[in-house]
Short mmCIF file of C-alpha atoms and ligand atoms in Angstrom, two decimals:
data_model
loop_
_atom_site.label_atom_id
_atom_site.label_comp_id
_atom_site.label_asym_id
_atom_site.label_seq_id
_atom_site.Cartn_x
_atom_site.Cartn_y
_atom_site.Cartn_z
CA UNK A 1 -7.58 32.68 -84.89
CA UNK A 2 -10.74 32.56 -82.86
CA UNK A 3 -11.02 34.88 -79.90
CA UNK A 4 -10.37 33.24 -76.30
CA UNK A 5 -13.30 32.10 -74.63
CA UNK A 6 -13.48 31.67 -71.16
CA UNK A 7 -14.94 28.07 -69.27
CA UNK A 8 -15.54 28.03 -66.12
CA UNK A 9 -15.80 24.63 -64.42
CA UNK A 10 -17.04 23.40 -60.89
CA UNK A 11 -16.92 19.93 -59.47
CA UNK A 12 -18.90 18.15 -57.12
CA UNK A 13 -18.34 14.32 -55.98
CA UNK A 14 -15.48 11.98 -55.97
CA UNK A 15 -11.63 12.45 -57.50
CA UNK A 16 -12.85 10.86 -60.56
CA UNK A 17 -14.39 13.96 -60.70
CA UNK A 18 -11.84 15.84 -60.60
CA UNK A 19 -9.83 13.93 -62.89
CA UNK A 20 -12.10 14.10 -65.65
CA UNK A 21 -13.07 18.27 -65.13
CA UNK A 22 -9.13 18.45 -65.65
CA UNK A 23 -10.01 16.21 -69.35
CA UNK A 24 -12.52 17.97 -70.18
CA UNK A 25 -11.34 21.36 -69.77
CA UNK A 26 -8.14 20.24 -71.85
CA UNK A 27 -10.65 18.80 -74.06
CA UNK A 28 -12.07 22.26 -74.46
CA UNK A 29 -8.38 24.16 -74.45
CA UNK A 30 -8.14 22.66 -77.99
CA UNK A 31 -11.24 24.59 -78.91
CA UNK A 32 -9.63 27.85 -77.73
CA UNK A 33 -11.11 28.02 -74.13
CA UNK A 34 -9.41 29.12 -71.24
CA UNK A 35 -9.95 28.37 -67.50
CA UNK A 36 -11.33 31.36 -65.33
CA UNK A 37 -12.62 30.90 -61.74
CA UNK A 38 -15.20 33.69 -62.36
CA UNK A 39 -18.60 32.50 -63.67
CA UNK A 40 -19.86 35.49 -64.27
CA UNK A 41 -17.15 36.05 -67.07
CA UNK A 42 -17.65 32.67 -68.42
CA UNK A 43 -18.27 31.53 -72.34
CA UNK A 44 -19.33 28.61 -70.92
CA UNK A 45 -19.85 26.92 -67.57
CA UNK A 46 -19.48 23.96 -67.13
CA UNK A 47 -20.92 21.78 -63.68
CA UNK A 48 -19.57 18.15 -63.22
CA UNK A 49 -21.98 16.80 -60.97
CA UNK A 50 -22.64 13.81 -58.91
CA UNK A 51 -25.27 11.84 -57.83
CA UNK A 52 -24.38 9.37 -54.96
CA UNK A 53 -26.82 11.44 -52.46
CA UNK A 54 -29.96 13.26 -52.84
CA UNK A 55 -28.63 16.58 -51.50
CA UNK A 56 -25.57 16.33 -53.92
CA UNK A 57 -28.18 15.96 -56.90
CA UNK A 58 -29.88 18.78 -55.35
CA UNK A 59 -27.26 21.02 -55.04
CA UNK A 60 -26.72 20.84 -58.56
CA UNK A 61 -29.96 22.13 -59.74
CA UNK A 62 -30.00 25.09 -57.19
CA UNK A 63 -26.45 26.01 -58.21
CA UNK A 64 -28.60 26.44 -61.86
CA UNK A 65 -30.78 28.04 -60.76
CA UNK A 66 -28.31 30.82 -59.20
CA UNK A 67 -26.83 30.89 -62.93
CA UNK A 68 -29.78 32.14 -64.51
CA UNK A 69 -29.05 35.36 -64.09
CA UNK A 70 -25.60 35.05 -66.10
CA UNK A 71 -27.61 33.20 -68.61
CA UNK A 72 -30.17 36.32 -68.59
CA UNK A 73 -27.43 39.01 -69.11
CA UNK A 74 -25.33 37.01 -71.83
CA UNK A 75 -27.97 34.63 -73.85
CA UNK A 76 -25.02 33.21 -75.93
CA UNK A 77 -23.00 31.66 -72.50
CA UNK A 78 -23.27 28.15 -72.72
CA UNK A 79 -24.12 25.86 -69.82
CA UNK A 80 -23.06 22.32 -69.59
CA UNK A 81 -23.69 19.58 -67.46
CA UNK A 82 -21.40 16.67 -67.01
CA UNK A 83 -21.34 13.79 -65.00
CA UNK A 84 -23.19 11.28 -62.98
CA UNK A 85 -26.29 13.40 -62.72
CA UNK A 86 -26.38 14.30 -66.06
CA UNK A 87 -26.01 10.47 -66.96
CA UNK A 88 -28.40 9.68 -64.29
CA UNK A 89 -30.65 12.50 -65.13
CA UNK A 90 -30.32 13.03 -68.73
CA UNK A 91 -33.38 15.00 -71.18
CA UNK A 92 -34.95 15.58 -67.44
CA UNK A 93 -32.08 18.22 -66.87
CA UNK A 94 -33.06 20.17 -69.66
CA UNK A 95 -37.02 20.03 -68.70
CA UNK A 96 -36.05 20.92 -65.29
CA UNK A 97 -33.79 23.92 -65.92
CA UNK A 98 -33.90 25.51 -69.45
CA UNK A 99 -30.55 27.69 -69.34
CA UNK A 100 -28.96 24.27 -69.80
CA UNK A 101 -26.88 23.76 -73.41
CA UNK A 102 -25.75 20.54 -73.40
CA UNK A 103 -25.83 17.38 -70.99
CA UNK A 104 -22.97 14.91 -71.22
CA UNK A 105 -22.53 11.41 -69.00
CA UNK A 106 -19.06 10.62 -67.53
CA UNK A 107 -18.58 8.05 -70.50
CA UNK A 108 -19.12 10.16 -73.71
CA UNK A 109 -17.18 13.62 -72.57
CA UNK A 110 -14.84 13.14 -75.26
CA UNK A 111 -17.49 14.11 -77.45
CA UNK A 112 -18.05 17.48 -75.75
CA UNK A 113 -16.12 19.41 -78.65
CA UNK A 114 -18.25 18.05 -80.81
CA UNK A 115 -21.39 18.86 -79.19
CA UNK A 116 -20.83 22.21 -78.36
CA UNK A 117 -20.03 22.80 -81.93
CA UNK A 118 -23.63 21.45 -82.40
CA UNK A 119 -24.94 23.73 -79.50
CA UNK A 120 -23.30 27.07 -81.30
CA UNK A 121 -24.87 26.24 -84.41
CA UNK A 122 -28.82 26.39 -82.20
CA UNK A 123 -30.10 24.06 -79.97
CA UNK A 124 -29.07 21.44 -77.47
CA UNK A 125 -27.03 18.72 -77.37
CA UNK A 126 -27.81 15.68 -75.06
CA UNK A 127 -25.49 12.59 -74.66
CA UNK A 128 -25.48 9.59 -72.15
CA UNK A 129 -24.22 6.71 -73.98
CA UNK A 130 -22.09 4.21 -73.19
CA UNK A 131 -19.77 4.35 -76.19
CA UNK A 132 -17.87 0.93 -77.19
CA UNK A 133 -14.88 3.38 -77.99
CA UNK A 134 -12.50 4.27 -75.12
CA UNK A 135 -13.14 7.89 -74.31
CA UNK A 136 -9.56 8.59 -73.39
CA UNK A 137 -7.99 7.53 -76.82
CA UNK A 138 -9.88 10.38 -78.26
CA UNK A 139 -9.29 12.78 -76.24
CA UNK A 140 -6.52 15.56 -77.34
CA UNK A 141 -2.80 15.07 -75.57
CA UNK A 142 -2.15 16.94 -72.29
CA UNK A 143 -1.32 20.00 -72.96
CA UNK A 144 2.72 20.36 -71.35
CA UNK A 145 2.50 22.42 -69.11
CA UNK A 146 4.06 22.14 -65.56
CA UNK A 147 1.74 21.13 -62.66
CA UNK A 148 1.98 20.96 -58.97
CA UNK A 149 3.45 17.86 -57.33
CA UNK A 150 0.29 15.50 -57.07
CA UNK A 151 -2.02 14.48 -59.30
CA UNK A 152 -4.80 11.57 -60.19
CA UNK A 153 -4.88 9.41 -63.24
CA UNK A 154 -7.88 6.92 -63.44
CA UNK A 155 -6.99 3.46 -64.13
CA UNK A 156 -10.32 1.58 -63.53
CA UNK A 157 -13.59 3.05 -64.13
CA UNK A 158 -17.43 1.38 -63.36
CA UNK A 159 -18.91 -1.04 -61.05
CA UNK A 160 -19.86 -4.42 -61.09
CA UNK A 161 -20.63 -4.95 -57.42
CA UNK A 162 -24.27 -3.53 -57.26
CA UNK A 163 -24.51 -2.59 -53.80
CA UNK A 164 -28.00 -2.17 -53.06
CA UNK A 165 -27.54 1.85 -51.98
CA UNK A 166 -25.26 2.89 -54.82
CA UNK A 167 -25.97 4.65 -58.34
CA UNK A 168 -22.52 4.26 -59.16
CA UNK A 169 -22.87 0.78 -61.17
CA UNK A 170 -25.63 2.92 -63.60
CA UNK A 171 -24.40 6.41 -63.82
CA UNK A 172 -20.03 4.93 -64.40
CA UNK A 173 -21.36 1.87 -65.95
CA UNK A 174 -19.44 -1.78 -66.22
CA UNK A 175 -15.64 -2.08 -65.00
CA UNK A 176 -13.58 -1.31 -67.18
CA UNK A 177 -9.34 -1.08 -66.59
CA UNK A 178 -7.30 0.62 -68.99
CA UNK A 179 -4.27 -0.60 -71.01
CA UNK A 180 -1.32 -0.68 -68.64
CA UNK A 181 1.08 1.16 -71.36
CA UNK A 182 -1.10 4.04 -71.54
CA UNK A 183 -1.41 4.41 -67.44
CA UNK A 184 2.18 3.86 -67.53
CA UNK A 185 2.53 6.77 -70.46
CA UNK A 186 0.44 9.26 -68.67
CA UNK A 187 2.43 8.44 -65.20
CA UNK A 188 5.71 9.60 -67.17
CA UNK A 189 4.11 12.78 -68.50
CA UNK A 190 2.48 14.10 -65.52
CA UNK A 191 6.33 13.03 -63.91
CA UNK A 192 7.85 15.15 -66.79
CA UNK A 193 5.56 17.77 -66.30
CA UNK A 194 6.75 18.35 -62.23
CA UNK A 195 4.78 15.56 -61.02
CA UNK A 196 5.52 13.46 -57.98
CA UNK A 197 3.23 11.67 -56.26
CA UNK A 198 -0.08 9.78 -58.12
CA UNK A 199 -3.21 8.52 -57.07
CA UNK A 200 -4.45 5.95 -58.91
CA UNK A 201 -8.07 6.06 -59.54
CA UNK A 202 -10.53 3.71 -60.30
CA UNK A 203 -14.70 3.23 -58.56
CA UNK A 204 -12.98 -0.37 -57.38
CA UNK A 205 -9.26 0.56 -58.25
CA UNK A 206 -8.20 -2.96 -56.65
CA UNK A 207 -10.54 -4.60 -59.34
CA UNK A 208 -8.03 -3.51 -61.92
CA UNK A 209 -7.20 -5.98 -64.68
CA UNK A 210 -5.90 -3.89 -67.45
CA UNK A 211 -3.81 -5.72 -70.34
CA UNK A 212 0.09 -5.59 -69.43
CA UNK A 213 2.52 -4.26 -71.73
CA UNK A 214 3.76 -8.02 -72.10
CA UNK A 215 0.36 -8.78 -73.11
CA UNK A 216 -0.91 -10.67 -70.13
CA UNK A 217 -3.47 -9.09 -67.46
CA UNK A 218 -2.28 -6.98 -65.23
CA UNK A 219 -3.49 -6.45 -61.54
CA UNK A 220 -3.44 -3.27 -59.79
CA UNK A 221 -0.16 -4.69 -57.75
CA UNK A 222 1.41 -5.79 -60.90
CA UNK A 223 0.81 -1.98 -62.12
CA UNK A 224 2.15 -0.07 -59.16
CA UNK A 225 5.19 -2.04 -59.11
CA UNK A 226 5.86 -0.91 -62.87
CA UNK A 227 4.81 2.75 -61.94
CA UNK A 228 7.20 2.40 -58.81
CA UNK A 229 10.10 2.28 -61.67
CA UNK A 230 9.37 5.17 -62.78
CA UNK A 231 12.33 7.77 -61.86
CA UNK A 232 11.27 10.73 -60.04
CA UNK A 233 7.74 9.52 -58.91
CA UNK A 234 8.33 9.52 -55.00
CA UNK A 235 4.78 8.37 -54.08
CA UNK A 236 1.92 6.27 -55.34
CA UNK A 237 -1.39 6.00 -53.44
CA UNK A 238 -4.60 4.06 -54.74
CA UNK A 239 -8.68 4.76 -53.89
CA UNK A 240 -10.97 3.51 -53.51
CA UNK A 241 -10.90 0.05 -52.99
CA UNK A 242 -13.68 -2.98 -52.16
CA UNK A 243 -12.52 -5.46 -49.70
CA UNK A 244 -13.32 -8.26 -51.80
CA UNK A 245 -10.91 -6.87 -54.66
CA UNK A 246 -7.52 -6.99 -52.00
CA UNK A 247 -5.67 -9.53 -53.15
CA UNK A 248 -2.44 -11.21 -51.83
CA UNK A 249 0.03 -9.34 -54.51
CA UNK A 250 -1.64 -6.04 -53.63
CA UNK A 251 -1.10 -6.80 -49.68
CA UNK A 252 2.38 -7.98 -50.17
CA UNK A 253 2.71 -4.80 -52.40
CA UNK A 254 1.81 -2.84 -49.51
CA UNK A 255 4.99 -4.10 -47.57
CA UNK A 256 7.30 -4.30 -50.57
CA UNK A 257 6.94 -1.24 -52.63
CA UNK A 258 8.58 1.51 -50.93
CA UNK A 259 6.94 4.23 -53.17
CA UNK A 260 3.70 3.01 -52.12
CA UNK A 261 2.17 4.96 -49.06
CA UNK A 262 1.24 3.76 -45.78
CA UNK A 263 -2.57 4.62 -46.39
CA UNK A 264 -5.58 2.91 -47.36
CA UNK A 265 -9.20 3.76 -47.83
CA UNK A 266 -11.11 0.45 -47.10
CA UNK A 267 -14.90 1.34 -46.77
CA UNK A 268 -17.22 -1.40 -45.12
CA UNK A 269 -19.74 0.22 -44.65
CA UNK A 270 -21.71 -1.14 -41.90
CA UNK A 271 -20.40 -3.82 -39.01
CA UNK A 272 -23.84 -6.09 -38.71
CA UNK A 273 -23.89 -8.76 -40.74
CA UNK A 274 -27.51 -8.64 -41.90
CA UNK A 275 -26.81 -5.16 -42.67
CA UNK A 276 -23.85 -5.75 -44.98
CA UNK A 277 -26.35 -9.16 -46.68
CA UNK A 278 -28.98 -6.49 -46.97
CA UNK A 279 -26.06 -4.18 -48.57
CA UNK A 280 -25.20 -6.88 -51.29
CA UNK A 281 -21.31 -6.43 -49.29
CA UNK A 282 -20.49 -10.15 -50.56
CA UNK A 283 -18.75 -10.13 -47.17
CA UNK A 284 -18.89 -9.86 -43.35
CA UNK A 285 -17.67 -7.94 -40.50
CA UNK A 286 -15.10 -10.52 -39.49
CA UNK A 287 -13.51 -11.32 -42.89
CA UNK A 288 -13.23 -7.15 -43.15
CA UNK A 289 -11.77 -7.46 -39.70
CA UNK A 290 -9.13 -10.46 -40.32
CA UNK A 291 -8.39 -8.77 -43.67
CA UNK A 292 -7.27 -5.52 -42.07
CA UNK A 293 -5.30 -7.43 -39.52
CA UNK A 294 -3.54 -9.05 -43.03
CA UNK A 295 -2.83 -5.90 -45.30
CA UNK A 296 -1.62 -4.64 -41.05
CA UNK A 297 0.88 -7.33 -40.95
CA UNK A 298 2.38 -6.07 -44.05
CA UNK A 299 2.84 -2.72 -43.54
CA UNK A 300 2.15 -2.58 -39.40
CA UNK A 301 2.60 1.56 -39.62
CA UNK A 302 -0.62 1.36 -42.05
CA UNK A 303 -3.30 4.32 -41.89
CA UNK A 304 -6.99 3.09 -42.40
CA UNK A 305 -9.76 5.19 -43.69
CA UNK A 306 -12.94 4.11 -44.26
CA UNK A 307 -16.74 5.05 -45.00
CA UNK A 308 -19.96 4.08 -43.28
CA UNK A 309 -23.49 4.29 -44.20
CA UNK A 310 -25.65 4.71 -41.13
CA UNK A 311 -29.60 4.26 -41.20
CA UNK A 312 -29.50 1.40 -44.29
CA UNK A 313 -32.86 0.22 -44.53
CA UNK A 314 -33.78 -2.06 -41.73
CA UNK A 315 -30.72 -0.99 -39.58
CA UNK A 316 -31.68 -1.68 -36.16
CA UNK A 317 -30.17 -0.36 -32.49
CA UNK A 318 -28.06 -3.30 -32.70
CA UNK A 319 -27.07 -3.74 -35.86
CA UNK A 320 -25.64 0.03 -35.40
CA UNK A 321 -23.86 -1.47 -32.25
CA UNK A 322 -22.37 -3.71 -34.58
CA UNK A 323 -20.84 -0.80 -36.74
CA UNK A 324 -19.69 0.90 -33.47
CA UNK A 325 -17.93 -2.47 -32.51
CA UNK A 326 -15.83 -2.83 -35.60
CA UNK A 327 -14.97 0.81 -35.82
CA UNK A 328 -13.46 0.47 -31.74
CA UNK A 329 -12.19 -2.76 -33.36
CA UNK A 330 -10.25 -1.57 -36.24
CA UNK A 331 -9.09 1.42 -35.40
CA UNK A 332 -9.53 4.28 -38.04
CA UNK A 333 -7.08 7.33 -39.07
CA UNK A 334 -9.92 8.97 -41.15
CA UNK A 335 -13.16 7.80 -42.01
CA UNK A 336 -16.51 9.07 -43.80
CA UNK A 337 -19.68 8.49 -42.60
CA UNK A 338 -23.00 9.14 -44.34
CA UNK A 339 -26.81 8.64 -43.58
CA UNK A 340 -28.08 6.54 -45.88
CA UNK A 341 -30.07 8.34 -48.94
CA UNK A 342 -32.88 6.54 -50.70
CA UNK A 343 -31.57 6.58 -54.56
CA UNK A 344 -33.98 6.13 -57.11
CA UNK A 345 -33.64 3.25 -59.27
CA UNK A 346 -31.59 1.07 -56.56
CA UNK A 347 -32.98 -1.66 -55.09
CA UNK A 348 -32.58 -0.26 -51.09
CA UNK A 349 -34.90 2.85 -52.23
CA UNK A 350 -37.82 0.38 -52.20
CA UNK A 351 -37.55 -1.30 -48.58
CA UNK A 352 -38.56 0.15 -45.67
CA UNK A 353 -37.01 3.37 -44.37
CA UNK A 354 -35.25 3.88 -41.00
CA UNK A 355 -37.16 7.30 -39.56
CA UNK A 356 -35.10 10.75 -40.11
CA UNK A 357 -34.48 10.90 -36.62
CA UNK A 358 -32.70 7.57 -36.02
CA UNK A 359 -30.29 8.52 -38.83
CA UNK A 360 -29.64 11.55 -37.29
CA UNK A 361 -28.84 9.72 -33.83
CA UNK A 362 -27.01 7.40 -35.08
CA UNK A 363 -24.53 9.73 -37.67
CA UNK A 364 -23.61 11.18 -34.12
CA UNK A 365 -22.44 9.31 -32.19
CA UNK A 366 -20.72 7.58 -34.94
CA UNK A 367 -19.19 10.61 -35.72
CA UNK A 368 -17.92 11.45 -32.30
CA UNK A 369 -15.98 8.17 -31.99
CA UNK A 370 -14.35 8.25 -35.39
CA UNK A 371 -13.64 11.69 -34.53
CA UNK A 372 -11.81 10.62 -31.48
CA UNK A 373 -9.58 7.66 -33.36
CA UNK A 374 -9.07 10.44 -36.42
CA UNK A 375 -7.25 12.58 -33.43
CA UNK A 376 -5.48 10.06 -31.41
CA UNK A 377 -3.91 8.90 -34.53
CA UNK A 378 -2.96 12.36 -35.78
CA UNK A 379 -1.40 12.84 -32.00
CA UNK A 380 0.41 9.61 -31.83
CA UNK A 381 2.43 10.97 -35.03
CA UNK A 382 3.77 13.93 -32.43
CA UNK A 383 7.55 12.37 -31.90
CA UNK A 384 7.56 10.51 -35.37
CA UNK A 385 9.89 11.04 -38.02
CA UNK A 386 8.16 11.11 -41.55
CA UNK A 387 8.12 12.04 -45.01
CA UNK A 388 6.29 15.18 -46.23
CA UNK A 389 5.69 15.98 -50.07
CA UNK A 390 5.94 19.69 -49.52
CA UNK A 391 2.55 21.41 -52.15
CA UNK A 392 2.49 25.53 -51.23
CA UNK A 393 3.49 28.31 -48.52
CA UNK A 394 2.07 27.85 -45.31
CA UNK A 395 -0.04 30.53 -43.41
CA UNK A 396 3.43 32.27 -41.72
CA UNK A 397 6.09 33.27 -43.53
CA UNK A 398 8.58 31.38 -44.12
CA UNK A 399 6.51 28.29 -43.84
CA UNK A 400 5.73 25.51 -45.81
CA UNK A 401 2.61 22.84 -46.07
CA UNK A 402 2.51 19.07 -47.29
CA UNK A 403 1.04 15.63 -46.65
CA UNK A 404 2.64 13.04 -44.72
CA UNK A 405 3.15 9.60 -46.01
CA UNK A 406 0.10 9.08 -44.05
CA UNK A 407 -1.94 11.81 -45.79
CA UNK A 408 -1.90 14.13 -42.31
CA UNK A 409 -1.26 17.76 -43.48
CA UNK A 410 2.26 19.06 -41.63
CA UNK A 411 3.01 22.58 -42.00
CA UNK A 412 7.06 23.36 -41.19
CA UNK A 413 9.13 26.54 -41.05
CA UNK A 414 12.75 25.99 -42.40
CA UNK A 415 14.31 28.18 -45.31
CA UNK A 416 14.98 26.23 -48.54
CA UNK A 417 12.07 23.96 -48.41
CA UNK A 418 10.82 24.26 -52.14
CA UNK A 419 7.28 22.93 -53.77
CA UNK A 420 7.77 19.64 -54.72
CA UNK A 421 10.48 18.50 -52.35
CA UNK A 422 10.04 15.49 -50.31
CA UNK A 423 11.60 15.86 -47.22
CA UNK A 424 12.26 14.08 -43.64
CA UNK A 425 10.44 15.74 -41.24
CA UNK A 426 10.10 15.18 -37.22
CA UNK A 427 6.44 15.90 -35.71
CA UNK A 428 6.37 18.40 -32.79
CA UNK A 429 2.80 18.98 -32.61
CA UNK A 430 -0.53 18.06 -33.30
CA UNK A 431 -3.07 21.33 -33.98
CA UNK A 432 -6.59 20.95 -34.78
CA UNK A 433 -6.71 20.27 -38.48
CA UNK A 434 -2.70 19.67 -39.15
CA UNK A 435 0.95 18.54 -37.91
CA UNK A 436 3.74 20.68 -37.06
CA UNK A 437 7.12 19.51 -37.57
CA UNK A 438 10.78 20.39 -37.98
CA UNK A 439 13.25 19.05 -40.77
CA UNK A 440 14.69 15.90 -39.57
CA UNK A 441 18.81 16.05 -39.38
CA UNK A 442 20.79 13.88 -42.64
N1 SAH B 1 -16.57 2.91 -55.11
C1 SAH B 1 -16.43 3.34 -53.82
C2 SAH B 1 -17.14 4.60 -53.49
C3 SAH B 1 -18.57 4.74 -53.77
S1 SAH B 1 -19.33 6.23 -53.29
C4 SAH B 1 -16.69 2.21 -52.88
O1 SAH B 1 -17.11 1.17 -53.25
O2 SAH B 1 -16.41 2.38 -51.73
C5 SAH B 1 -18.56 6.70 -51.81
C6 SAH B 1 -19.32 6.38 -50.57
O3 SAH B 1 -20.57 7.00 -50.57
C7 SAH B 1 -19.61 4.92 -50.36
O4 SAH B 1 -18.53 4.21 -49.87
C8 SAH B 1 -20.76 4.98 -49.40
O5 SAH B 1 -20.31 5.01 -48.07
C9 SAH B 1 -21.43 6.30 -49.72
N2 SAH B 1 -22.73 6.11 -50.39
C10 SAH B 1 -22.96 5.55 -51.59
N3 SAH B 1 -24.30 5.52 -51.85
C11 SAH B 1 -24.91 6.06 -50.78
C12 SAH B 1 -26.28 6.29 -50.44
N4 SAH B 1 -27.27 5.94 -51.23
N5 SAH B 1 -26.53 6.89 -49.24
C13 SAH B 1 -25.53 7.23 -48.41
N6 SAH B 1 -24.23 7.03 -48.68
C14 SAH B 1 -23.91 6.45 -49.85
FE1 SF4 B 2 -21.07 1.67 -55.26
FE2 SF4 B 2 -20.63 -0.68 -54.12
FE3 SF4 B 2 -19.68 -0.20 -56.54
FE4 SF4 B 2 -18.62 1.05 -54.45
S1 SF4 B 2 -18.58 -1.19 -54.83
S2 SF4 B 2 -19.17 1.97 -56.42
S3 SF4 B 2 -20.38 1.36 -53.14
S4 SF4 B 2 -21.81 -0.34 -56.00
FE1 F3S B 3 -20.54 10.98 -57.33
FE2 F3S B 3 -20.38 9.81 -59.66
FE3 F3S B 3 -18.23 10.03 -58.12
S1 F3S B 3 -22.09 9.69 -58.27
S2 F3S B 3 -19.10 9.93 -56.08
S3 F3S B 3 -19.35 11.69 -59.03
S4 F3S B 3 -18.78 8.31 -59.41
#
């Protein structure tokens, strides 16, 4: 048998991300490699990158550059880069920074055996195609070991939409869903495996469309309600999701499916009009607004989270009124707000540029009022009763910490509370970062 190598992988970007490092390095187990979290004792290291923002591309190349010295001590470790920069970025990774092996886009990683068979033999390995084969067919079973209690599982990957910002549509490519049996296949693993709550993934997860086990399309609502059959899969969540893409099964889903949480992440983006035309939205700020009120009237105890871009090219003072309009309008549990990057290759980059400072001004006080609607809605859970998916000790002995239905973290001290359990829990208090509760009576 071939000695044990070690891989050691880091990820930057979305949960697709994170979902596919967990593929690849499975991908890899086959070939004898084991995880480590210590580069320097790496084999091979491998960085699955992303590109939505300049200073996420960036931080990519300097975290190379801080690996040369492994690369100096131990010529034969091999360095990979995955992802949407490396699909983005391609050959230009390889001028840029030398120590780097092999480059491999988000849509060909189940070729990464393969290539770094091709790197061992001398040389470099470079692959951003967009294969007509589906990557996950060919990639090697799940290894079965147990796993903590949540997990992803991509459903949907790509964009159509083309929002004038966003790399995604180039780096992910076209939508694509996958076959409902095999979602359904992969739920019941991960469940077997100690599984119990899943996040569906997918760059417009609502989009999905994959063929049914009855042979008919399936949409995303069609698809939870066959996951929610699944015994001992307590919870089901879904991200991220495009406004246009909610459709009425999904919202009636929302107040029919008990396994399905009380949580969405519904990014807008911007509340002006001409900023979301400008954006390529395909929508406006009062068809996001009357939607919300919708998907609210069937499950009223929903918990909104959202993103906003803030300094879009030609975003004036009151077009970023607008966005501070909708945001006291709708009422947000979370939300993630940006200043706008200029992305090379999408159409925004070439229009004119709101000035550094502006952006700046504007992420602020933004910022300060979602911050104030992400705490009153964490406090207004202090006399609640709610579930909690327990994941790990707490801090204190003796004390356990989970997510709420609504995705707040709770921490609780009680004996008996084991990882994995879903339990009833009744808030007491609301800290900085996380809820305290106590283990509701029945
Ligand atoms: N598919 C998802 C997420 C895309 S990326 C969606 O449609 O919502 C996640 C977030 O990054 C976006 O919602 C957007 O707010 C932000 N983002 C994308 N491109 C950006 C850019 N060029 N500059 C700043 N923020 C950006
Ligand atoms: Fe990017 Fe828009 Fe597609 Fe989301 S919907 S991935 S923001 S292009
Ligand atoms: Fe980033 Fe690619 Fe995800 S650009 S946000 S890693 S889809």
């Amino acid at each position: 048998m071939a000695p044990t190598r070690k891989l050691f992988v880091k990820t930057y970007g979305c949960q697709m991300n994170v979902y596919d490092s967990e593929r690849m390095a499975e991908t890899l187990g086959a070939q004898g490699y084991v995880q480590t979290d210590r580069a320097d004792e790496a084999d091979m290291i491998l960085l699955n990158t992303c590109h939505i923002r300049e200073k996420a591309a960036e931080k990519v190349y300097s975290e190379l550059g801080r690996m040369k010295p492994l690369k100096m001590a131990k010529p034969d470790l091999r360095i990979a880069v995955a992802g949407c920069v490396a699909q983005a970025e391609g050959e230009e990774i390889l001028r840029r920074q030398p120590i780097v092996d092999l480059v491999v886009g988000p849509q060909s990683y189940h070729r990464l055996a393969e290539m770094e068979a091709r790197v061992a033999r001398g040389g470099t390995a470079v692959d951003t195609d967009f294969p007509a084969e589906d990557k996950f067919d060919h990639l090697v079973a799940r290894p079965r070991a147990l796993r903590g209690p949540t997990a992803f599982l991509t459903v949907q990957e790509g964009c159509d939409k083309f929002c004038a910002f966003c790399v995604v549509p180039y780096t992910r490519g076209a939508e694509v869903s996958r076959p409902a049996a095999k979602v359904l296949a992969e739920a019941r693993d991960l469940v077997d495996r100690g599984v119990r709550e899943i996040t569906l993934l997918g760059q417009n997860v609502n989009a999905y469309h994959g063929v049914g086990e009855d042979g008919a399309d399936w949409t995303l609502a069609r698809l939870i309600r066959a996951l929610a059959g699944i015994d001992g899969l307590l919870r089901i969540r879904y991200t991220t999701s495009h406004p246009n893409d909610m459709s009425d099964d999904l919202i009636a889903a929302h107040g029919e499916v008990e396994k399905l949480m009380p949580y969405l992440h519904l990014p807008v983006q911007s509340g002006s009009d001409r900023v979301l035309k400008a954006m390529n939205r395909k929508h406006g700020a009062e068809a996001y607004r009357r939607l919300v009120d919708r998907i609210r009237a069937a499950r009223p105890d929903l918990l909104l989270s959202g993103d906003f871009i803030v300094g879009f090219p030609g975003e004036t003072e009151a077009d970023f009124q607008a966005t501070l309009d909708l945001v006291e309008a709708v009422g947000y549990g979370q939300a993630y707000t940006f200043k706008y990057s200029e992305r090379p290759g999408t159409p925004a980059a070439e229009r004119a540029q709101v000035p550094e400072d502006a952006k700046d001004d504007r992420l602020r006080r933004l910022q300060a009022l979602i911050t104030r609607q992400q705490r009153a809605a964490q406090d207004a859970m202090v006399g609640r009763e709610v579930g909690v998916l327990f994941e790990k000790a707490g801090r204190m002995p003796g004390q356990m910490v989970g997510k709420s239905d609504h995705l707040h973290a709770v921490h609780v001290a009680a004996p008996g509370i084991a990882q994995g359990d879903l339990r009833r829990v009744r808030i007491v208090e609301s800290g900085p970062n996380s809820l305290g509760g106590d283990l509701a009576a029945g």
